Short mmCIF file of C-alpha atoms in Angstrom, two decimals:
data_model
loop_
_atom_site.label_atom_id
_atom_site.label_comp_id
_atom_site.label_asym_id
_atom_site.label_seq_id
_atom_site.Cartn_x
_atom_site.Cartn_y
_atom_site.Cartn_z
CA GLU A 1 -61.52 10.16 -111.57
CA VAL A 2 -64.18 10.91 -114.14
CA GLN A 3 -62.98 13.33 -116.80
CA LEU A 4 -64.74 14.80 -119.82
CA VAL A 5 -62.68 16.99 -122.13
CA GLU A 6 -64.28 18.84 -125.02
CA SER A 7 -62.42 19.99 -128.11
CA GLY A 8 -63.13 21.29 -131.56
CA GLY A 9 -64.65 24.65 -130.75
CA GLY A 10 -63.82 27.82 -132.64
CA LEU A 11 -65.01 30.62 -134.90
CA VAL A 12 -67.16 29.67 -137.88
CA GLN A 13 -69.18 31.67 -140.38
CA PRO A 14 -72.96 31.45 -140.51
CA GLY A 15 -73.96 28.41 -142.51
CA GLY A 16 -70.72 26.68 -141.73
CA SER A 17 -69.94 23.40 -139.96
CA LEU A 18 -67.99 22.34 -136.93
CA ARG A 19 -67.45 19.05 -135.14
CA LEU A 20 -67.09 18.91 -131.37
CA SER A 21 -65.48 15.98 -129.61
CA CYS A 22 -65.60 14.89 -125.98
CA ALA A 23 -62.93 12.53 -124.67
CA ALA A 24 -64.07 10.53 -121.66
CA SER A 25 -61.93 8.78 -119.07
CA GLY A 26 -62.19 7.41 -115.53
CA PHE A 27 -65.34 5.38 -116.14
CA THR A 28 -66.71 2.69 -118.45
CA PHE A 29 -67.90 4.96 -121.23
CA SER A 30 -69.98 2.32 -123.01
CA TYR A 31 -72.19 1.90 -119.94
CA TYR A 32 -73.42 5.51 -119.90
CA GLU A 33 -75.80 7.71 -121.82
CA MET A 34 -74.27 11.01 -122.88
CA ASN A 35 -75.53 14.50 -123.63
CA TRP A 36 -74.59 17.86 -125.01
CA VAL A 37 -75.72 20.97 -123.14
CA ARG A 38 -74.97 24.56 -124.17
CA GLN A 39 -74.94 28.02 -122.66
CA ALA A 40 -75.23 31.03 -124.93
CA PRO A 41 -73.62 34.29 -123.77
CA GLY A 42 -75.67 35.79 -120.95
CA LYS A 43 -78.19 32.95 -121.10
CA GLY A 44 -78.94 29.83 -119.08
CA LEU A 45 -78.27 26.18 -119.74
CA GLU A 46 -80.00 24.53 -122.67
CA TRP A 47 -80.02 20.79 -123.25
CA VAL A 48 -79.04 20.06 -126.89
CA SER A 49 -78.84 16.33 -127.55
CA TYR A 50 -78.87 12.85 -125.97
CA ILE A 51 -77.47 9.50 -127.05
CA SER A 52 -77.99 6.15 -125.37
CA ASN A 53 -75.04 4.04 -124.27
CA ARG A 54 -74.95 2.03 -127.49
CA GLY A 55 -76.09 4.84 -129.71
CA SER A 56 -79.39 3.25 -130.62
CA THR A 57 -81.55 6.05 -129.17
CA ILE A 58 -80.95 9.71 -129.98
CA HIS A 59 -82.88 12.86 -129.15
CA TYR A 60 -82.40 16.51 -130.12
CA ALA A 61 -83.75 19.82 -128.96
CA ASP A 62 -86.09 21.35 -131.52
CA SER A 63 -83.67 24.26 -131.94
CA VAL A 64 -80.99 22.02 -133.47
CA LYS A 65 -83.02 19.17 -135.01
CA GLY A 66 -82.07 18.53 -138.64
CA ARG A 67 -78.80 20.48 -138.30
CA PHE A 68 -76.86 18.73 -135.51
CA THR A 69 -75.90 15.08 -135.30
CA ILE A 70 -74.76 13.36 -132.11
CA SER A 71 -72.66 10.21 -132.25
CA ARG A 72 -70.25 8.19 -130.17
CA ASP A 73 -67.42 5.75 -130.55
CA ASN A 74 -67.28 3.48 -127.51
CA ALA A 75 -64.01 1.93 -128.64
CA LYS A 76 -62.44 5.40 -128.48
CA ASN A 77 -64.33 6.56 -125.37
CA SER A 78 -65.50 9.57 -127.35
CA LEU A 79 -68.66 11.57 -127.95
CA TYR A 80 -69.20 13.84 -130.94
CA LEU A 81 -71.48 16.62 -132.08
CA GLN A 82 -71.50 17.41 -135.79
CA MET A 83 -72.96 20.89 -136.25
CA ASN A 84 -74.06 21.96 -139.73
CA GLY A 85 -75.94 25.02 -140.91
CA LEU A 86 -74.67 27.02 -137.98
CA ARG A 87 -76.48 30.20 -137.01
CA ALA A 88 -75.51 33.15 -134.85
CA GLU A 89 -77.88 31.85 -132.16
CA ASP A 90 -75.79 28.67 -131.91
CA THR A 91 -72.96 30.72 -130.40
CA ALA A 92 -72.40 29.16 -126.98
CA VAL A 93 -70.21 27.16 -124.74
CA TYR A 94 -70.97 23.51 -125.41
CA TYR A 95 -70.69 21.05 -122.54
CA CYS A 96 -70.41 17.31 -122.70
CA ALA A 97 -72.40 15.80 -119.79
CA ARG A 98 -72.70 12.23 -118.56
CA GLY A 99 -76.23 11.06 -117.94
CA SER A 100 -77.02 8.89 -114.94
CA THR A 101 -80.13 6.92 -114.12
CA ALA A 102 -78.58 5.43 -110.97
CA MET A 103 -80.15 7.99 -108.66
CA ALA A 104 -83.93 7.49 -109.09
CA THR A 105 -83.98 10.32 -111.58
CA TYR A 106 -82.12 11.16 -114.76
CA CYS A 107 -79.41 13.73 -114.08
CA PHE A 108 -76.15 15.02 -115.46
CA ASP A 109 -73.65 13.88 -112.89
CA TYR A 110 -70.39 14.88 -114.56
CA TRP A 111 -69.65 17.70 -116.98
CA GLY A 112 -66.73 18.83 -119.05
CA GLN A 113 -65.23 22.30 -118.95
CA GLY A 114 -66.87 23.27 -122.22
CA ALA A 115 -65.90 24.27 -125.76
CA LEU A 116 -66.71 27.72 -127.12
CA VAL A 117 -68.38 27.89 -130.50
CA THR A 118 -68.71 31.33 -132.08
CA VAL A 119 -70.78 31.79 -135.21
CA SER A 120 -70.02 35.11 -136.84
CA SER A 121 -69.02 36.63 -140.14
CA ASP B 1 -92.89 20.22 -123.29
CA ILE B 2 -92.57 20.85 -119.55
CA GLN B 3 -91.57 24.43 -118.71
CA MET B 4 -89.55 25.36 -115.65
CA THR B 5 -89.51 28.68 -113.83
CA GLN B 6 -87.30 29.89 -110.97
CA SER B 7 -87.57 32.69 -108.46
CA PRO B 8 -85.99 34.95 -107.77
CA SER B 9 -83.91 35.48 -110.90
CA SER B 10 -81.18 36.96 -108.74
CA LEU B 11 -80.53 37.70 -105.10
CA SER B 12 -77.91 39.39 -103.00
CA ALA B 13 -76.95 37.80 -99.72
CA SER B 14 -74.24 37.89 -97.08
CA VAL B 15 -71.97 35.13 -95.86
CA GLY B 16 -73.88 33.19 -93.23
CA ASP B 17 -77.32 34.02 -94.61
CA ARG B 18 -79.96 31.38 -95.21
CA VAL B 19 -80.87 31.36 -98.92
CA THR B 20 -83.94 29.82 -100.55
CA ILE B 21 -84.50 29.40 -104.27
CA THR B 22 -87.79 28.21 -105.73
CA CYS B 23 -88.40 26.18 -108.88
CA ARG B 24 -91.81 25.51 -110.41
CA ALA B 25 -92.77 23.04 -113.17
CA SER B 26 -95.60 23.65 -115.62
CA GLN B 27 -97.04 20.24 -114.73
CA SER B 28 -96.45 17.64 -112.06
CA ILE B 29 -93.01 16.03 -112.32
CA SER B 30 -93.21 13.97 -109.12
CA SER B 31 -89.70 14.13 -107.66
CA TYR B 32 -87.83 14.15 -111.01
CA LEU B 33 -86.04 17.38 -110.22
CA ASN B 34 -82.32 18.11 -110.00
CA TRP B 35 -80.34 21.19 -108.93
CA TYR B 36 -76.98 22.34 -110.33
CA GLN B 37 -74.47 25.01 -109.37
CA HIS B 38 -72.59 26.87 -112.12
CA LYS B 39 -69.68 29.23 -111.68
CA PRO B 40 -68.28 31.29 -114.57
CA GLY B 41 -65.72 29.40 -116.59
CA LYS B 42 -66.32 26.17 -114.69
CA ALA B 43 -68.22 22.97 -115.36
CA PRO B 44 -71.69 22.90 -113.86
CA LYS B 45 -71.95 20.74 -110.76
CA LEU B 46 -74.78 18.46 -109.67
CA LEU B 47 -75.89 19.36 -106.12
CA ILE B 48 -79.23 17.67 -105.52
CA TYR B 49 -80.97 14.88 -107.43
CA ALA B 50 -84.47 13.45 -107.11
CA ALA B 51 -85.60 16.67 -105.43
CA SER B 52 -83.97 16.05 -102.05
CA SER B 53 -80.98 13.71 -102.30
CA LEU B 54 -77.57 15.24 -101.76
CA GLN B 55 -74.96 14.36 -104.41
CA SER B 56 -71.84 12.76 -102.96
CA GLY B 57 -69.28 15.33 -101.85
CA VAL B 58 -71.71 18.24 -101.69
CA PRO B 59 -71.73 20.08 -98.34
CA SER B 60 -74.68 19.40 -96.08
CA ARG B 61 -75.62 23.11 -95.97
CA PHE B 62 -77.32 22.43 -99.33
CA SER B 63 -80.74 20.80 -99.18
CA GLY B 64 -83.67 20.30 -101.51
CA SER B 65 -87.38 19.71 -101.00
CA GLY B 66 -90.65 19.52 -102.83
CA SER B 67 -92.60 17.30 -105.18
CA GLY B 68 -95.22 17.69 -107.88
CA THR B 69 -94.78 21.18 -109.27
CA ASP B 70 -93.04 23.17 -106.50
CA PHE B 71 -89.48 22.70 -105.35
CA THR B 72 -86.98 24.50 -103.15
CA LEU B 73 -83.19 24.63 -102.89
CA THR B 74 -81.92 25.92 -99.53
CA ILE B 75 -78.43 26.93 -98.52
CA SER B 76 -78.52 27.01 -94.71
CA SER B 77 -75.46 29.22 -94.19
CA LEU B 78 -74.09 30.85 -97.32
CA GLN B 79 -70.34 30.50 -97.80
CA PRO B 80 -68.04 32.58 -100.06
CA GLU B 81 -67.69 29.67 -102.48
CA ASP B 82 -71.46 29.45 -102.93
CA PHE B 83 -71.76 32.58 -105.02
CA ALA B 84 -72.84 31.18 -108.36
CA ILE B 85 -75.85 30.59 -110.59
CA TYR B 86 -78.24 27.80 -109.60
CA TYR B 87 -80.37 25.88 -112.06
CA CYS B 88 -83.16 23.38 -111.59
CA GLN B 89 -83.73 20.70 -114.25
CA GLN B 90 -86.62 18.29 -114.77
CA SER B 91 -86.19 14.73 -115.90
CA TYR B 92 -89.81 13.60 -115.73
CA SER B 93 -90.35 13.44 -119.43
CA THR B 94 -88.18 11.93 -122.11
CA PRO B 95 -86.05 14.62 -123.73
CA PRO B 96 -86.08 17.62 -123.77
CA PHE B 97 -84.55 17.75 -120.31
CA THR B 98 -85.62 21.26 -119.44
CA PHE B 99 -83.61 23.59 -117.22
CA GLY B 100 -84.98 26.51 -115.30
CA PRO B 101 -83.70 29.99 -116.27
CA GLY B 102 -81.33 30.14 -113.33
CA THR B 103 -80.96 32.11 -110.09
CA LYS B 104 -77.84 34.21 -109.61
CA VAL B 105 -76.61 34.43 -106.05
CA ASP B 106 -74.16 37.27 -105.47
CA ILE B 107 -72.52 39.09 -102.61
CA LYS B 108 -74.48 41.75 -100.77
#
């Protein structure tokens, strides 16, 4: 069974940093592209960042570019999101999502339960 | 970037009703369109990929159609467990992978 479990969320002051982790199991992690997607309170889903299966290709949403860094450790079956320079508007539930190209389109076929990040003084 | 819109933003329906949600892309995205269901406190769930293909394990009352710029998600007979927010998402372009703003389906 595919499982994605996020951790590392919490309360942080504006300008602060936080590192999210996503532990993957039930599939060959190194074969898959991975993403972070967030949902701010009362808002919809927003794609945040993408990393290829070997980590050689990375993309960010404009809203986090230059502040967030996505990475992965295939030996540990883990995905990370280093968040620096946090702003109130980064307050959201952050989801780890597996990317799949096996279905004639790129989609997020498995998601974690999410980690809440609150940026507030 | 490709922009996605959905209509309606919310709807109220009864169990057994047929429900249709529309998604529109700001430019043609062929069939690179996916639909997700999201319930509060839960992980989002992939329902439909490539505009009309049903994800494994998803009930057959869910269906998708469309291509180009206009797409539809249909629930043929709404069930109690279907009350949720539904999002479309385009994957035509390289990132950003844009989501629509969502359609909330609640009980009438």
